[in-house]
Tab-separated table of C-alpha atoms in Angstrom:
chain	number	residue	atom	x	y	z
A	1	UNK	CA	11.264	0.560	7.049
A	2	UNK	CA	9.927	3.893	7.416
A	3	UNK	CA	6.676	2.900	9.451
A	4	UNK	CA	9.874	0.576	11.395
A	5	UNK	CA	11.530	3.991	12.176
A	6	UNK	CA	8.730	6.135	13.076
A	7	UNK	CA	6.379	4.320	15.137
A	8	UNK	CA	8.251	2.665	17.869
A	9	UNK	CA	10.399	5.760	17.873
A	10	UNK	CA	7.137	8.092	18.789
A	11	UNK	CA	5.760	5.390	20.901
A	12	UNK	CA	8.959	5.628	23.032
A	13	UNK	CA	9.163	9.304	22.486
A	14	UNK	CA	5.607	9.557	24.239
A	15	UNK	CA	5.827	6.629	27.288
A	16	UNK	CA	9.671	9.407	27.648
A	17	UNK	CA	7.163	12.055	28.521
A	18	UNK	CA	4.508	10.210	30.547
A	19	UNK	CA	7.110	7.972	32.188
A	20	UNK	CA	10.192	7.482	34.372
A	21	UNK	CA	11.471	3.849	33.641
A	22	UNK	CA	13.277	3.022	30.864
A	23	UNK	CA	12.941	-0.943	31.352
A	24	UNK	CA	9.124	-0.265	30.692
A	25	UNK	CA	9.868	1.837	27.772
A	26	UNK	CA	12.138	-1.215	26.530
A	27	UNK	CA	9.205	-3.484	26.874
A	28	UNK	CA	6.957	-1.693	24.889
A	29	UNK	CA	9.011	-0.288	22.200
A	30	UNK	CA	10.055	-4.526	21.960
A	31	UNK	CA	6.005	-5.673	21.977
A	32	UNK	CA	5.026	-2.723	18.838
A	33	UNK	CA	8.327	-3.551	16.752
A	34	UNK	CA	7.137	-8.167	17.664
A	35	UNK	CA	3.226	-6.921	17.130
A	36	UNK	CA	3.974	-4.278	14.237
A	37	UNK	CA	6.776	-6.588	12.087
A	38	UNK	CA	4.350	-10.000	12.116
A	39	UNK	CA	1.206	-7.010	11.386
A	40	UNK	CA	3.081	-5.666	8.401
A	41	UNK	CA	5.151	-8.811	7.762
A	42	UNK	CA	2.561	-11.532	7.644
A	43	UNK	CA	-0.291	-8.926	5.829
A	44	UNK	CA	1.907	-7.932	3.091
A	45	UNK	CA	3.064	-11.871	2.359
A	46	UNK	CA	-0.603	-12.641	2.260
A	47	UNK	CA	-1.492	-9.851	0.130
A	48	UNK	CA	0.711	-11.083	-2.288
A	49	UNK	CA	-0.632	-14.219	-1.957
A	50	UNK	CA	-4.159	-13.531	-2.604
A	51	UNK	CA	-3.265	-11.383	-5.581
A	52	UNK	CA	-1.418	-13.975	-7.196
A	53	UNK	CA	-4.698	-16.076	-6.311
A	54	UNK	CA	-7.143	-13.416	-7.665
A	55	UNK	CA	-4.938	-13.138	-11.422
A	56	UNK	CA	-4.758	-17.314	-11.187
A	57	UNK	CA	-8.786	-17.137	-10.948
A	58	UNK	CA	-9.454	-14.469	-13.172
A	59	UNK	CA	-7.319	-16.144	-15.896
A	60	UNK	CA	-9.147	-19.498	-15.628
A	61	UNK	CA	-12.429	-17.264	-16.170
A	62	UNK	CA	-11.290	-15.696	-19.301
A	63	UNK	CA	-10.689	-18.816	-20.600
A	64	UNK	CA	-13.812	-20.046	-19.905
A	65	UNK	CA	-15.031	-16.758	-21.438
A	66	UNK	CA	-13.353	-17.626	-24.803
A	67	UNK	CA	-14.211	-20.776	-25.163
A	68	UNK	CA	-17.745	-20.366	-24.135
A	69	UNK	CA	-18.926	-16.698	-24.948
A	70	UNK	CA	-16.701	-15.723	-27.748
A	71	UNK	CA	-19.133	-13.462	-29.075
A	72	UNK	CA	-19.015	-11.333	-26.189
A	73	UNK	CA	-15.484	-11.550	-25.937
A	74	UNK	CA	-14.741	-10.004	-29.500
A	75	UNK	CA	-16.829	-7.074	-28.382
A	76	UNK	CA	-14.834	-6.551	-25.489
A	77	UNK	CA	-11.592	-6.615	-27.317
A	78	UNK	CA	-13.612	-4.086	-30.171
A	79	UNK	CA	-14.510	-1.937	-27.347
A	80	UNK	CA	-11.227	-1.579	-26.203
A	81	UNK	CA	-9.775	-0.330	-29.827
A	82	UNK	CA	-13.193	1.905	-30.393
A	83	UNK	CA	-12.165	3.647	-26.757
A	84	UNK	CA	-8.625	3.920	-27.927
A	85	UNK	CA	-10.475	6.398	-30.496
A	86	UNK	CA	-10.412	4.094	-33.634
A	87	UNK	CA	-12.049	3.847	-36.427
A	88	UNK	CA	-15.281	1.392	-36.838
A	89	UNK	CA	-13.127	-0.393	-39.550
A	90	UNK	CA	-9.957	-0.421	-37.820
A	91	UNK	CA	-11.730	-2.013	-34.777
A	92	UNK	CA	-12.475	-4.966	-36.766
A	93	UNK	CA	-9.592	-5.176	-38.084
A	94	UNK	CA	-7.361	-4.903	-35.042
A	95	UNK	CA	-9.795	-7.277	-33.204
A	96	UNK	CA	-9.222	-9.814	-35.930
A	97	UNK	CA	-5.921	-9.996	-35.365
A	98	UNK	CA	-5.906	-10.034	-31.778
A	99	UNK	CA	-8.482	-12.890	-31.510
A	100	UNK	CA	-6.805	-14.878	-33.691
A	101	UNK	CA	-4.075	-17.130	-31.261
A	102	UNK	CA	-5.919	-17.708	-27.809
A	103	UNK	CA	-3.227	-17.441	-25.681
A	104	UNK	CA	-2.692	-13.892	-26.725
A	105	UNK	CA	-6.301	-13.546	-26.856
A	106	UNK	CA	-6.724	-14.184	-23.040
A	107	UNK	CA	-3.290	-12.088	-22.443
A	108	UNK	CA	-4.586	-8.876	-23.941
A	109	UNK	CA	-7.768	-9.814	-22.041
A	110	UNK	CA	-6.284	-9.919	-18.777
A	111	UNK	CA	-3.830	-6.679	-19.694
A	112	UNK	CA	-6.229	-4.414	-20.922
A	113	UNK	CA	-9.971	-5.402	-19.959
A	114	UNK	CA	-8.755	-5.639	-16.674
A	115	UNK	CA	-5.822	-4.244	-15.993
A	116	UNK	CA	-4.264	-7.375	-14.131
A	117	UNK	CA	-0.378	-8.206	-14.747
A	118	UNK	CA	0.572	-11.448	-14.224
A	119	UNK	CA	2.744	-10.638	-10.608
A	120	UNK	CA	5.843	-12.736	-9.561
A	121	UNK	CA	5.002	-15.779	-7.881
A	122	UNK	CA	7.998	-15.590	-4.994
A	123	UNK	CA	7.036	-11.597	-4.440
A	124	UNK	CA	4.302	-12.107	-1.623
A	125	UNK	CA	7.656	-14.068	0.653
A	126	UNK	CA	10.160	-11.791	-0.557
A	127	UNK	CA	7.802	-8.813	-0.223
A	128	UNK	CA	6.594	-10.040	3.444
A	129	UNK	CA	10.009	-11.114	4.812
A	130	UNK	CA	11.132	-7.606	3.482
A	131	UNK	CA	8.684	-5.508	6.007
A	132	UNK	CA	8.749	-7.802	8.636
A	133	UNK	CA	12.627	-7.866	8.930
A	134	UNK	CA	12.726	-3.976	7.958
A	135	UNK	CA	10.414	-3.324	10.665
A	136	UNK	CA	12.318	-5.119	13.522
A	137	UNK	CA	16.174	-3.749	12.155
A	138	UNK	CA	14.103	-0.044	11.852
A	139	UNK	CA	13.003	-0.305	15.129
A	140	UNK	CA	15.530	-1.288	17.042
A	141	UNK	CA	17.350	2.133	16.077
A	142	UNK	CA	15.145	4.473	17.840
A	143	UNK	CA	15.026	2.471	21.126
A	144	UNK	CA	18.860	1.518	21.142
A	145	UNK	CA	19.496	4.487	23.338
A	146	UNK	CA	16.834	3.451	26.190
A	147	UNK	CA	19.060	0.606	26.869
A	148	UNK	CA	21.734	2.828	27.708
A	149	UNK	CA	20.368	5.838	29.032
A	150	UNK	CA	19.376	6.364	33.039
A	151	UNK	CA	16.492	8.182	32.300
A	152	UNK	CA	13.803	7.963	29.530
A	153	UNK	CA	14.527	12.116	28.759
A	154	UNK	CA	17.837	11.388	28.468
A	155	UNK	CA	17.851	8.263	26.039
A	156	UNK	CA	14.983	10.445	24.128
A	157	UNK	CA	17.435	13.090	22.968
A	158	UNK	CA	19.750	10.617	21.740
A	159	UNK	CA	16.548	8.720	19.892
A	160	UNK	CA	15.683	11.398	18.379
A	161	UNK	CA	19.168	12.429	16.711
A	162	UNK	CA	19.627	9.417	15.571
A	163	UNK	CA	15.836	8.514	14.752
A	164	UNK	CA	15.595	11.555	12.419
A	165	UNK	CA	19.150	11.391	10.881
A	166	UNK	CA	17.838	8.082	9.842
A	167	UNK	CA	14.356	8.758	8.056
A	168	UNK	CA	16.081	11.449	6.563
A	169	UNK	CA	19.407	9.252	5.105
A	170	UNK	CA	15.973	6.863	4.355
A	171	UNK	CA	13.481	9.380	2.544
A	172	UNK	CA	16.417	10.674	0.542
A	173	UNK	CA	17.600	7.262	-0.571
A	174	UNK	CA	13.916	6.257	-1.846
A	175	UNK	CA	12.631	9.292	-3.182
A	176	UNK	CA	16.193	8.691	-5.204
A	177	UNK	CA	15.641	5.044	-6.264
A	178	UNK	CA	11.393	6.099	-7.142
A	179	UNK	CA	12.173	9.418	-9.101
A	180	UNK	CA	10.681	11.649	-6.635
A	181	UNK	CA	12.918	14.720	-5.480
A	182	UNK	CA	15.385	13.303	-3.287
A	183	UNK	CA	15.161	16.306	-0.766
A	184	UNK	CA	11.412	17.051	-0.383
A	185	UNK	CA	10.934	13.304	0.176
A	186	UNK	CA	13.487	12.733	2.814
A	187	UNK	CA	11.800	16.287	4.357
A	188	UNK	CA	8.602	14.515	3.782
A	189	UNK	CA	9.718	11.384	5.987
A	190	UNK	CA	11.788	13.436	8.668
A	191	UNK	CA	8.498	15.695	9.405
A	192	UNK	CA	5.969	12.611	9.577
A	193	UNK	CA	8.531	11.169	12.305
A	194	UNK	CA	8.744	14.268	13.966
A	195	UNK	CA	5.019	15.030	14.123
A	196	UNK	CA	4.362	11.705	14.785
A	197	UNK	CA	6.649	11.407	17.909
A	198	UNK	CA	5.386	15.172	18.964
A	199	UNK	CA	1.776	13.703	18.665
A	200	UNK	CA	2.702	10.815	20.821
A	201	UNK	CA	4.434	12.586	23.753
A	202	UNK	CA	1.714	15.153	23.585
A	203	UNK	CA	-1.109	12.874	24.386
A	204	UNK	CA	0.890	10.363	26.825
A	205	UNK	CA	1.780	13.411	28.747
A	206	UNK	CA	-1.572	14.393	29.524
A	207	UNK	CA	-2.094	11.235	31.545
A	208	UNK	CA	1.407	11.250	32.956
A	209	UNK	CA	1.898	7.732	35.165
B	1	UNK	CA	-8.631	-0.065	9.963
B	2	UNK	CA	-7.067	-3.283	10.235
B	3	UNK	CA	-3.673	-2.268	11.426
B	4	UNK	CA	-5.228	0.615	13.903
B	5	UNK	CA	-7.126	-2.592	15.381
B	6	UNK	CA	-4.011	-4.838	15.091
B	7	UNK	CA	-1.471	-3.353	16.214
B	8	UNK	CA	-2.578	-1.344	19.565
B	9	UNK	CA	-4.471	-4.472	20.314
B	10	UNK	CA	-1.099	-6.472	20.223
B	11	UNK	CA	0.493	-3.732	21.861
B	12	UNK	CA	-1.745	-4.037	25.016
B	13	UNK	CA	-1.792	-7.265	24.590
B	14	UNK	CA	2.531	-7.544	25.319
B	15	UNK	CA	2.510	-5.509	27.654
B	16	UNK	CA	-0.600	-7.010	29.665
B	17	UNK	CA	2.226	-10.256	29.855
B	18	UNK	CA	4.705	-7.980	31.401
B	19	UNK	CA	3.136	-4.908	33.132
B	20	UNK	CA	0.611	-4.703	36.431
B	21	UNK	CA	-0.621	-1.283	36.289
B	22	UNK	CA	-3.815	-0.954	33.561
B	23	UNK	CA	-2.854	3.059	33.651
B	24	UNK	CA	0.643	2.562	31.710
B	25	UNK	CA	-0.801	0.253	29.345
B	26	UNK	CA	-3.646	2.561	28.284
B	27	UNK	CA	-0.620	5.282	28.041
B	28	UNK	CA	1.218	3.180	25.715
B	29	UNK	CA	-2.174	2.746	23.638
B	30	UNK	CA	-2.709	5.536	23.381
B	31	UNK	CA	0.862	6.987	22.571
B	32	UNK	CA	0.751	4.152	19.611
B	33	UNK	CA	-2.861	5.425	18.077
B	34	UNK	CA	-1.324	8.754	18.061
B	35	UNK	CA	2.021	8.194	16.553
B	36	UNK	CA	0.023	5.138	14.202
B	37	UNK	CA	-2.506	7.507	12.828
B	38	UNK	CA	-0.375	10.838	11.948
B	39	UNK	CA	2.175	8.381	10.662
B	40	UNK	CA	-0.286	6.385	8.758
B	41	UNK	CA	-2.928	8.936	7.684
B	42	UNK	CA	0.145	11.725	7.390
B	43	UNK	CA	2.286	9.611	4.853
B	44	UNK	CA	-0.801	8.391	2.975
B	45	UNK	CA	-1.903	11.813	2.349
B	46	UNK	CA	1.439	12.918	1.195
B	47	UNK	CA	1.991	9.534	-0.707
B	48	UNK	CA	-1.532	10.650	-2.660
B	49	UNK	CA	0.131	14.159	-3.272
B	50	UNK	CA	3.295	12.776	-4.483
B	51	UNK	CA	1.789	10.821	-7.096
B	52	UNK	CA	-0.456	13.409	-8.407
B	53	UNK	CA	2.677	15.667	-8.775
B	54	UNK	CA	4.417	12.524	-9.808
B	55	UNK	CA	1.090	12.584	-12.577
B	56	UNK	CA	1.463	16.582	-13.681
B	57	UNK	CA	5.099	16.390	-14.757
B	58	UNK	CA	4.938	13.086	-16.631
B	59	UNK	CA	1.822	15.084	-18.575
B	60	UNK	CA	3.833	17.987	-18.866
B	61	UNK	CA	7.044	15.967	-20.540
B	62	UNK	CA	4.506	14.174	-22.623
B	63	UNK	CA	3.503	17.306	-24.233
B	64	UNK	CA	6.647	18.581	-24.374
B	65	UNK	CA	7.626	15.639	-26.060
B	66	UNK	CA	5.022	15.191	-28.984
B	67	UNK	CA	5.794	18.604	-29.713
B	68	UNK	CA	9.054	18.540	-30.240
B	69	UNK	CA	10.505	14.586	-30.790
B	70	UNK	CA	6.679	13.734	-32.395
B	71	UNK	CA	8.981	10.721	-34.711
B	72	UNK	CA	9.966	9.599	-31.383
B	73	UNK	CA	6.439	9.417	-29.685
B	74	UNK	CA	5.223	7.841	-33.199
B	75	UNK	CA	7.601	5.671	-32.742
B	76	UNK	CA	6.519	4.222	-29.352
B	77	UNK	CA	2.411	4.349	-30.535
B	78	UNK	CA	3.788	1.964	-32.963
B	79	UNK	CA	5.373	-0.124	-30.749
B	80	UNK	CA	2.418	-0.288	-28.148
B	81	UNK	CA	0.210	-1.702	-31.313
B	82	UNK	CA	2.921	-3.800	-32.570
B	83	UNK	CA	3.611	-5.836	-28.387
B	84	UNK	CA	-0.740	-6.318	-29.516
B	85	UNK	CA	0.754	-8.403	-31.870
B	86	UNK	CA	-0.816	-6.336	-34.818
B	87	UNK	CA	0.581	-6.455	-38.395
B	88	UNK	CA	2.790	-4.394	-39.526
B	89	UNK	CA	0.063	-2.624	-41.503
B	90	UNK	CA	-2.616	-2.455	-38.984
B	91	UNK	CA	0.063	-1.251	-36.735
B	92	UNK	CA	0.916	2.088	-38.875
B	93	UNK	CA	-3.048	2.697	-39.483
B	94	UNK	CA	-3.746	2.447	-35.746
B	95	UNK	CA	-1.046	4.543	-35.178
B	96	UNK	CA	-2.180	7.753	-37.758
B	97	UNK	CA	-5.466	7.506	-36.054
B	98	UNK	CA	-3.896	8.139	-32.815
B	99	UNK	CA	-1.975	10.951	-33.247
B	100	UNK	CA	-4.327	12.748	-35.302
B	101	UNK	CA	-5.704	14.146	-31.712
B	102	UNK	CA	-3.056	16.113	-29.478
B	103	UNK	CA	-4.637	15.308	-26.535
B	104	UNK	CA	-6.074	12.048	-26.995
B	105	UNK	CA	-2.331	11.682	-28.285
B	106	UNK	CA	-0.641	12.348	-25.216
B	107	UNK	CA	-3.716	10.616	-23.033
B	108	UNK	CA	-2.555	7.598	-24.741
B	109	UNK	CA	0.572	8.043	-23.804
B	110	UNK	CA	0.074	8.027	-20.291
B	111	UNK	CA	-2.187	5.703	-19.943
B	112	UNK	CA	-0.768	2.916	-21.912
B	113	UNK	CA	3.213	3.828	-22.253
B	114	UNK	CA	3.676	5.140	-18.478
B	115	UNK	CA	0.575	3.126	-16.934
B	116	UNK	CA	-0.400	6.097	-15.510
B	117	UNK	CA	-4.040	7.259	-14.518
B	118	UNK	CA	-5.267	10.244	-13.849
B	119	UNK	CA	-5.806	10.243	-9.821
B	120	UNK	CA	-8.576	11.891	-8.151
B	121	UNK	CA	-7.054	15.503	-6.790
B	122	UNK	CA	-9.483	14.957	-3.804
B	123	UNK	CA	-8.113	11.655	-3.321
B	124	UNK	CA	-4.982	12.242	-1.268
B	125	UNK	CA	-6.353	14.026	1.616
B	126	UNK	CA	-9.776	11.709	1.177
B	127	UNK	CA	-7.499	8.611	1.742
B	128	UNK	CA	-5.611	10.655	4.312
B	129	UNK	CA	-8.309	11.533	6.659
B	130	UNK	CA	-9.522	8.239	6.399
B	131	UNK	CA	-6.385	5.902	7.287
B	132	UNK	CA	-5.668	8.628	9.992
B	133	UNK	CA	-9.817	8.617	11.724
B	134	UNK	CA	-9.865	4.643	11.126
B	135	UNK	CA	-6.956	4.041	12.825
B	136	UNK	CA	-8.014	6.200	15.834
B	137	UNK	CA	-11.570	4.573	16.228
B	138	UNK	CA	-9.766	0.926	15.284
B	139	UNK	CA	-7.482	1.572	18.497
B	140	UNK	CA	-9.660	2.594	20.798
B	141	UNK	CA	-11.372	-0.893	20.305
B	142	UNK	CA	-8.904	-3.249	21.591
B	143	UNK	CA	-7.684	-0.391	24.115
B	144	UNK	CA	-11.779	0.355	25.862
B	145	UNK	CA	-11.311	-2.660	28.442
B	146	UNK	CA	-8.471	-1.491	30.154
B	147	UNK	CA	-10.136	1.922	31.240
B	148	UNK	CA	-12.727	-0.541	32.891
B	149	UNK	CA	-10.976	-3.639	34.194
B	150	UNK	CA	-8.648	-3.504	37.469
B	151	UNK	CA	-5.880	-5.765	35.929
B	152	UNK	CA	-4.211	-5.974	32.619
B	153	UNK	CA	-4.989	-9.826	31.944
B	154	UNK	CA	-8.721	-9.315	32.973
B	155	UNK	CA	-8.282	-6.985	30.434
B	156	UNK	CA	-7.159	-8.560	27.677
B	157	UNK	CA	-9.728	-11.405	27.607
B	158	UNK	CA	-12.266	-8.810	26.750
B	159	UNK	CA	-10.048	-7.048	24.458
B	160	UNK	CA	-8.945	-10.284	22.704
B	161	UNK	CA	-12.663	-10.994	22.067
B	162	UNK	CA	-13.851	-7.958	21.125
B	163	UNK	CA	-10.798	-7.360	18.827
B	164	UNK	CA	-10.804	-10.311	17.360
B	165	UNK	CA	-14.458	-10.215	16.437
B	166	UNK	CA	-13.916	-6.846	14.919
B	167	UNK	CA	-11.538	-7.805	12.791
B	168	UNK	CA	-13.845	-10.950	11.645
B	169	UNK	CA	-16.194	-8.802	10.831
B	170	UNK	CA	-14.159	-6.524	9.626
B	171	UNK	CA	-11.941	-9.060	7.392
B	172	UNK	CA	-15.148	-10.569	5.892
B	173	UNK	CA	-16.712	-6.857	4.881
B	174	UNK	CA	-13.307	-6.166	3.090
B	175	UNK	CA	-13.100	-9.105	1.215
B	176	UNK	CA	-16.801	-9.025	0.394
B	177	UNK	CA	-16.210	-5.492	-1.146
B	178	UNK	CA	-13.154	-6.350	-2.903
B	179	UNK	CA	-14.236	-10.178	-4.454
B	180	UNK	CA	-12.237	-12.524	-2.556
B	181	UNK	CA	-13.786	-15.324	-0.616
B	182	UNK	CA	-14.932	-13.833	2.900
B	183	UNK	CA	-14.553	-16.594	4.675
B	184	UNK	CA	-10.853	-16.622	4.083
B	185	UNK	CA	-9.870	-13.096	3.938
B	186	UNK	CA	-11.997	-12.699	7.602
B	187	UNK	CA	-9.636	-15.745	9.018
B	188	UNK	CA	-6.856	-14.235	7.462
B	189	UNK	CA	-7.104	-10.955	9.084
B	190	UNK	CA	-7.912	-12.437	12.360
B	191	UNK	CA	-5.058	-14.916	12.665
B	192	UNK	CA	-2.688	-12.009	11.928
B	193	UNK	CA	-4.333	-9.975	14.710
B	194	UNK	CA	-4.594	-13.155	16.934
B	195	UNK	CA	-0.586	-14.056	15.904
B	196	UNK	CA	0.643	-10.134	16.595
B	197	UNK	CA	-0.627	-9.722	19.378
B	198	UNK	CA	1.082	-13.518	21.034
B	199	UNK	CA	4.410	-12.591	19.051
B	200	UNK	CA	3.979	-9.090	21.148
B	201	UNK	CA	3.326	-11.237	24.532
B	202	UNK	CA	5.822	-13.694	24.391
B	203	UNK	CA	8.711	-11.245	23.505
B	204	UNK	CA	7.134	-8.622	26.255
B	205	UNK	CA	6.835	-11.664	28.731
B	206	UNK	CA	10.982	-12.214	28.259
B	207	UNK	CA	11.539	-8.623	30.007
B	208	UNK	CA	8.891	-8.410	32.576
B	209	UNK	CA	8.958	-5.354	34.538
């Protein structure tokens, strides 16, 4: 939602200093938030798909790994209590234990020799229809005015008000809900839009149309 | 890398459907690798910085907390042995051996209560630079035709190929480096390029200028 907010809004805040027509303005901001949504959108559904493949693949090796090499297995589950900083008996011991139903055998495998947690099969869909759709909603906000204004300076004022009201309402909301100070985030987000859309206008105004 | 190729490539691509003039495209391009980078590289620096603060004051309330609630922090060393599925014996021996350390103690702690590692303090403005320089260079890519060609569809064709084998290549390097198939994760990169950049083209070709 944030990438939503910021780029089309400095994309349009740069083609405002480089050019006069706001129907071309329109048309651009619309072709970022179509290429930018299915970019984001499709990429993060897929990356959710291929980690879900990855941990499917990995746990059919570990169970291979059991069954075939459980020699080699026990010393990786040892190794794991001897970096823990126990002791040489206590290794065994724990290890014993651990080794002892295969199912949890192959869990703790999967948890702790490699760090993989088994993720939520319907989170690559809801995770990719979540950017995509927050990308086209958060992108339609900073070119709303364009449709309205005469002239691309004009509608840029009112983008940016309400572009940077936005991120901020935004960055405060998730730096909230992830634990982070709520104002330096939303600061965080407001001056990454702001730059951004400065950085834009900057360099489309050097080749002004 | 991949979205500084996708993206601006899609980008040019919509408005090639919609616009005549090569000039206001190559604007538009380069408005979006300016506000893309800084927002990219920008907000993944300060992402990196966030969690390494994010890192410090967990470490900090750790040690405040095995100083002065140490029953409590016993307490949830026993626990982490105990979800191992350890007896209840093995569970309090593991657990003396822990604590007997302060700092491997509270190193515990974060690494197996909060899932927390320590990050790399060079890390944040590492990654930074990075998504910020790759998405400049991947933008320039699918953007170089339009400085040479006379019209915006010429253009594209050479963009489209050149893009598109990029991100082939580039799609089958990734996934080569991080141990999925490379057939699949080059196709899947380049269908999302090759799908972004129609999505941008049709919805561009609905307004043209």
């Amino acid at each position: 939602m944030s990438d939503g907010l910021t780029v089309p809004f400095a994309l349009a805040a740069g083609l405002s200093g480089a050019i006069d027509s706001t129907g071309i303005i329109i048309i651009a901001g619309l072709a970022e938030i179509a290429a930018g949504s299915i970019a984001m959108g499709l990429g993060g559904y897929l990356a959710g798909k291929t980690e879900m493949d990855h941990y499917n693949s990995e746990l059919k090796r570990e169970y291979d790994e059991v069954e075939k090499v459980p020699h080699r297995e026990i010393e990786e589950v040892k190794d794991f209590f001897a970096n823990l900083g126990l002791s040489e008996e206590m290794q065994d011991q724990a290890t014993s234990e651990v080794i002892k139903d295969k199912k949890k055998w192959v869990d703790f495998m999967m948890k702790y020799e490699l760090g993989l947690e088994k993720p939520d099969p319907r989170r690559a869909l809801k995770s990719g229809a979540n950017i995509g759709l927050s990308y086209v909603v958060g992108g339609l906000v900073p070119l709303s005015p364009y449709f309205f204004a005469d002239h691309p300076i004009a509608a840029l004022k009112y983008s940016a008000i309400i572009t940077l009201i936005c991120l901020f309402i935004f960055g405060w909301l998730k730096s909230k809900y992830t634990g982070i100070n709520p104002w330096s985030g939303a600061l965080r987000v407001t001056i990454i839009g702001a730059l951004a859309a400065g950085a834009a206008f900057f360099v489309a105004s050097l080749f002004e149309a």
